Structures are given as C-alpha cells and as structure tokens.
XYZ file of C-alpha atoms in Angstrom:
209
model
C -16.931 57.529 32.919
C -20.977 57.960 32.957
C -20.596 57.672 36.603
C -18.386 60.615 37.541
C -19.321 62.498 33.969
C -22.886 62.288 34.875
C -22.363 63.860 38.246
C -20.727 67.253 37.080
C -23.560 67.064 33.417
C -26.164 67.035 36.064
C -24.745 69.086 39.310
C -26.104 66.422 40.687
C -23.551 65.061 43.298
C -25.199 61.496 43.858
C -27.659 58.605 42.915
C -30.098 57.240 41.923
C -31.044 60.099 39.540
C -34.226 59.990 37.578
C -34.478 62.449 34.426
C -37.823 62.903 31.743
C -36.878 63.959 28.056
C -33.804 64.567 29.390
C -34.402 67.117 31.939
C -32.803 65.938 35.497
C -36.195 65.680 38.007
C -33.962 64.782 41.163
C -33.104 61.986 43.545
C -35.163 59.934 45.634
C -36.441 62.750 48.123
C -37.631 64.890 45.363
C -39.176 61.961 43.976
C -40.946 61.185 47.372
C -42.203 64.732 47.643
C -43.450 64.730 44.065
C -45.494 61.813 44.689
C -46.963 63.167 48.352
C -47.774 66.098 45.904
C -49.022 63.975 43.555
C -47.084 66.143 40.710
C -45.303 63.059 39.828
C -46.506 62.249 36.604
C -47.062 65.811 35.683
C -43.524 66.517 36.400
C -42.260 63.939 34.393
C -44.354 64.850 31.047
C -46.571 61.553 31.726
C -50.052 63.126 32.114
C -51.549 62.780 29.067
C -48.579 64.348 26.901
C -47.089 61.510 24.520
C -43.696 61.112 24.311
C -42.025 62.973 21.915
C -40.782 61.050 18.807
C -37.791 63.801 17.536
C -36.348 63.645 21.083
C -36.462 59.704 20.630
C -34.667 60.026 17.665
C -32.065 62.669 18.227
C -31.127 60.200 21.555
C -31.382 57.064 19.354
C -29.039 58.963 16.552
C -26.763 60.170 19.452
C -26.737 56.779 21.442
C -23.171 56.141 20.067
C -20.632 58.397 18.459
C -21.113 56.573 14.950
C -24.576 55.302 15.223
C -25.695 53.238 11.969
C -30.028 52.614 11.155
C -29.716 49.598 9.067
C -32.232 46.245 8.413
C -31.119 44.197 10.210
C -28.107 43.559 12.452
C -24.611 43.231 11.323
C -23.492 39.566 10.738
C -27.743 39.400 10.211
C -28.075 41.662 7.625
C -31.547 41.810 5.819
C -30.882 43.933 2.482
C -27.674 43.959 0.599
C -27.390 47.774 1.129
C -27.142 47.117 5.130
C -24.554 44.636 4.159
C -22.356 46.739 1.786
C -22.355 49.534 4.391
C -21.695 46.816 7.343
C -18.821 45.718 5.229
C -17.385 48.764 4.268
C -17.505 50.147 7.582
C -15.496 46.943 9.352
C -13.486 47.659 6.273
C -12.354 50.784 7.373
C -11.763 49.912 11.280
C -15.040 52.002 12.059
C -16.575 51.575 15.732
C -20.549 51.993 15.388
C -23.450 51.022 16.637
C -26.464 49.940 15.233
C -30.511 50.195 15.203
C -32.628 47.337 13.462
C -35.352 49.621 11.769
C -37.574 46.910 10.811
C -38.276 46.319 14.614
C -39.796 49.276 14.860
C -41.930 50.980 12.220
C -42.373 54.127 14.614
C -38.699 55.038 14.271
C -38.345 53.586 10.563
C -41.234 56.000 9.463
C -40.158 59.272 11.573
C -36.537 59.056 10.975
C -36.988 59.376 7.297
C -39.213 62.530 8.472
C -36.568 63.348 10.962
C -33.463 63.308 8.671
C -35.191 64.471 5.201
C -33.512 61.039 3.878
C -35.917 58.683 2.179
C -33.816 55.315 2.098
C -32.034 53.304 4.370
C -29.278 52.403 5.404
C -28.480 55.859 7.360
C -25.301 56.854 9.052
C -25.016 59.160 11.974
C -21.454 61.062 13.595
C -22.488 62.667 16.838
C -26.182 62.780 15.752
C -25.792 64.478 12.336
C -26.876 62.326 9.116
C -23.768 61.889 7.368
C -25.915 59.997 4.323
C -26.566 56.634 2.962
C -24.267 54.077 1.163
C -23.289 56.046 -1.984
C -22.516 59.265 -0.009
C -20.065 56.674 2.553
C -18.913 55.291 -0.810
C -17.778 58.253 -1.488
C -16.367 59.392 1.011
C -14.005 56.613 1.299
C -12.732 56.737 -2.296
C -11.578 60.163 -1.066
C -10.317 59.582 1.947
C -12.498 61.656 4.091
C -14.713 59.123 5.845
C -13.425 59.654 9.478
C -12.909 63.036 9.614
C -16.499 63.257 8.314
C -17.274 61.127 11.516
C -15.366 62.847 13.532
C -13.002 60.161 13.891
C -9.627 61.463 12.636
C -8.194 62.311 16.640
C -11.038 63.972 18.206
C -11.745 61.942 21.217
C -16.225 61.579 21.029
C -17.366 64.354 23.284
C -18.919 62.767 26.570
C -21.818 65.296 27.197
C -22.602 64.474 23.807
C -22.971 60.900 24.997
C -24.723 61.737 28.279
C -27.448 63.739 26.545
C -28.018 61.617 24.329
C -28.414 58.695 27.301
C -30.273 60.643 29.749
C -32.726 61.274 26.564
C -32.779 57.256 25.560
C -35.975 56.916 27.258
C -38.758 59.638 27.905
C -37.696 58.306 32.086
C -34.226 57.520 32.587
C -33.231 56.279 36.096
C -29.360 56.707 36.679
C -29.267 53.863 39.357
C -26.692 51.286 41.010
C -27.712 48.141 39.700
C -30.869 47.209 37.728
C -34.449 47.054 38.447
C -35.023 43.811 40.660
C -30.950 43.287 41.244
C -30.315 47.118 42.344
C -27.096 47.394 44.285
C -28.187 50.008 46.621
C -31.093 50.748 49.017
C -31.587 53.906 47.565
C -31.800 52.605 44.165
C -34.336 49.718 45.097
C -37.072 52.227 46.852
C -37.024 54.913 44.266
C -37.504 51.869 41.370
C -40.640 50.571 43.731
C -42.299 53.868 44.532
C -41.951 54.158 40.220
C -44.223 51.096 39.663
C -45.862 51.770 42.297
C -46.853 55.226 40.493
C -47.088 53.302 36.972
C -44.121 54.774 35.433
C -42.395 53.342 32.642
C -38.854 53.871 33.279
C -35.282 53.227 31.145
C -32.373 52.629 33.289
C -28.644 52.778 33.458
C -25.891 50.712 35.960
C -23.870 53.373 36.631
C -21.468 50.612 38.368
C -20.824 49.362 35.260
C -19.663 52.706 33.638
C-alpha cells in the first residue's frame, strides 16, 4: 500500500526516496548532486536549524489512525489511567497504537504544549486530540466513540498515513530493505553516501508495505 501510495503522494515514480520534515528531496542522483554541491545538509534543514518539535508531534499523533500517548505500554501499563483507557479501548474492538511518554520527556512536555491538554493518557483520530479518559468515558456511554474516531465505515485516509510517515523522522529514506540488509543497489549507496555525510536518517521497507 505505502509502496504504490507513496509513488503517486510523491510523483515520484521510484526508489529509494529520501524526504526532510516531510518535504520529498529526491532519489539517489539528486542526492549525489546535492552532495557534489555540498547543499546537502542545507537542503535537508540539517545546518544548524533543529528539528522541529510540532512537526514531530503532528507525525507521532498521525503515525496510526487511532494513535494513543499513554505511560507505559499496553499489557505494561504504568498508571491506572493508561490501564482504564487500554481496557476500555480493547473493550470496544478499537485498533490503536501507542507512544510510551515516559521514554521521552521531549514529547511528554511538548505534547501537553502541543494539544492544550495537561494530563495523560491522550487519544488521537487522524491526528486530532479526541481527549483523555473521562471524555472516552463518555463517549462510550453514548455510543459515539468510533464515529468520534472516525471509525464507524470510513476506511483511514492513506495520505493521511503517508504524511504523517514521511514526517516520522526530520530524514525519512523510503528504501528497499533496511540500512545494512538493503535489498537493492540503489538503496545501499544512497544509505552510505548518508553516513558518509553524517546524516541521521529514519527509514521505511517499502517491500514490506
């Protein structure tokens, strides 16, 4: 789906594919001239510029269609609000996935920022807060939770899902295979001539999507 989807998101008809902040840069021959250039790191928002944290956090709240910041993990959950919500959630046959704020205090401090929500645990649909436990609470006793999520028919919407992955990572490389087992030798030189430049880099197998 990410494959082919990413191709027509992107006009973009092949890989590897490299994007910053979720802007596509190019393939491997733009990447080559960039670096003969040396505009590589410029290009890519890496001279100097920090990453932004709200573009972290809008990908990280649009990573999956339900996307749940909790302590913890479920089945690990480390506050009984987590739990209840983890609970409730299963209860009602609700796909999500999940972010352990407590592993990073970056994301736990700017979210709260980010969402104008003080407390956790925080539910996301498509990368809008839909609130904490009391608000899901409520929602269930009146039988709106998934069409609050979105979930009532509407298939999630896949560009949706491919911003929010090309923006998972300030770099995202869209490659065959993974760094040190790529699948491709097109993949494999643009991941060298990346640490080779000193560029930290996310990555997706687009072989297995």
């Amino acid at each position: 789906e990410v494959r082919q989807g990413l191709k027509e998101y992107s006009k973009w008809p092949t890989y590897p594919q490299l994007y910053a902040k979720g802007k596509l840069i190019g393939g491997l021959d733009i990447i080559k001239e960039l670096i003969e250039e040396d505009e590589l790191k410029s290009s890519l928002g890496l001279d100097g510029t920090s990453a932004d944290l709200n573009t972290r956090l809008k990908a990280l709240t649009e990573q999956q269609p339900v996307m749940l910041f909790m302590k913890g993990a479920p089945g690990a959950e480390k506050c009984g609000f987590s739990r209840t919500i983890v609970g409730l959630l299963k209860e009602q046959g609700v796909e999500f996935g999940h972010f352990d704020i407590l592993g990073d205090e970056e994301v736990r401090q700017g979210l709260k920022e980010y969402s104008k929500w003080p407390t956790y645990p925080q539910l996301y649909a498509k990368g809008k807060l839909i609130g904490g436990l009391d608000i899901i609470k409520e929602l269930i006793e009146e039988d709106e939770l998934k069409s609050s999520l979105g979930l009532d028919g509407t298939s999630a919407d896949l560009n949706t899902r491919l911003k929010a992955l090309t923006e998972q990572q300030p770099v995202m490389l869209f490659m065959k295979g993974a760094p040190g087992a790529e699948k491709c030798g097109f993949s494999r030189t643009i991941v060298g001539l990346l640490k080779e430049q000193g560029v930290e880099f996310g990555h997706f197998d687009i072989l297995g999507d």
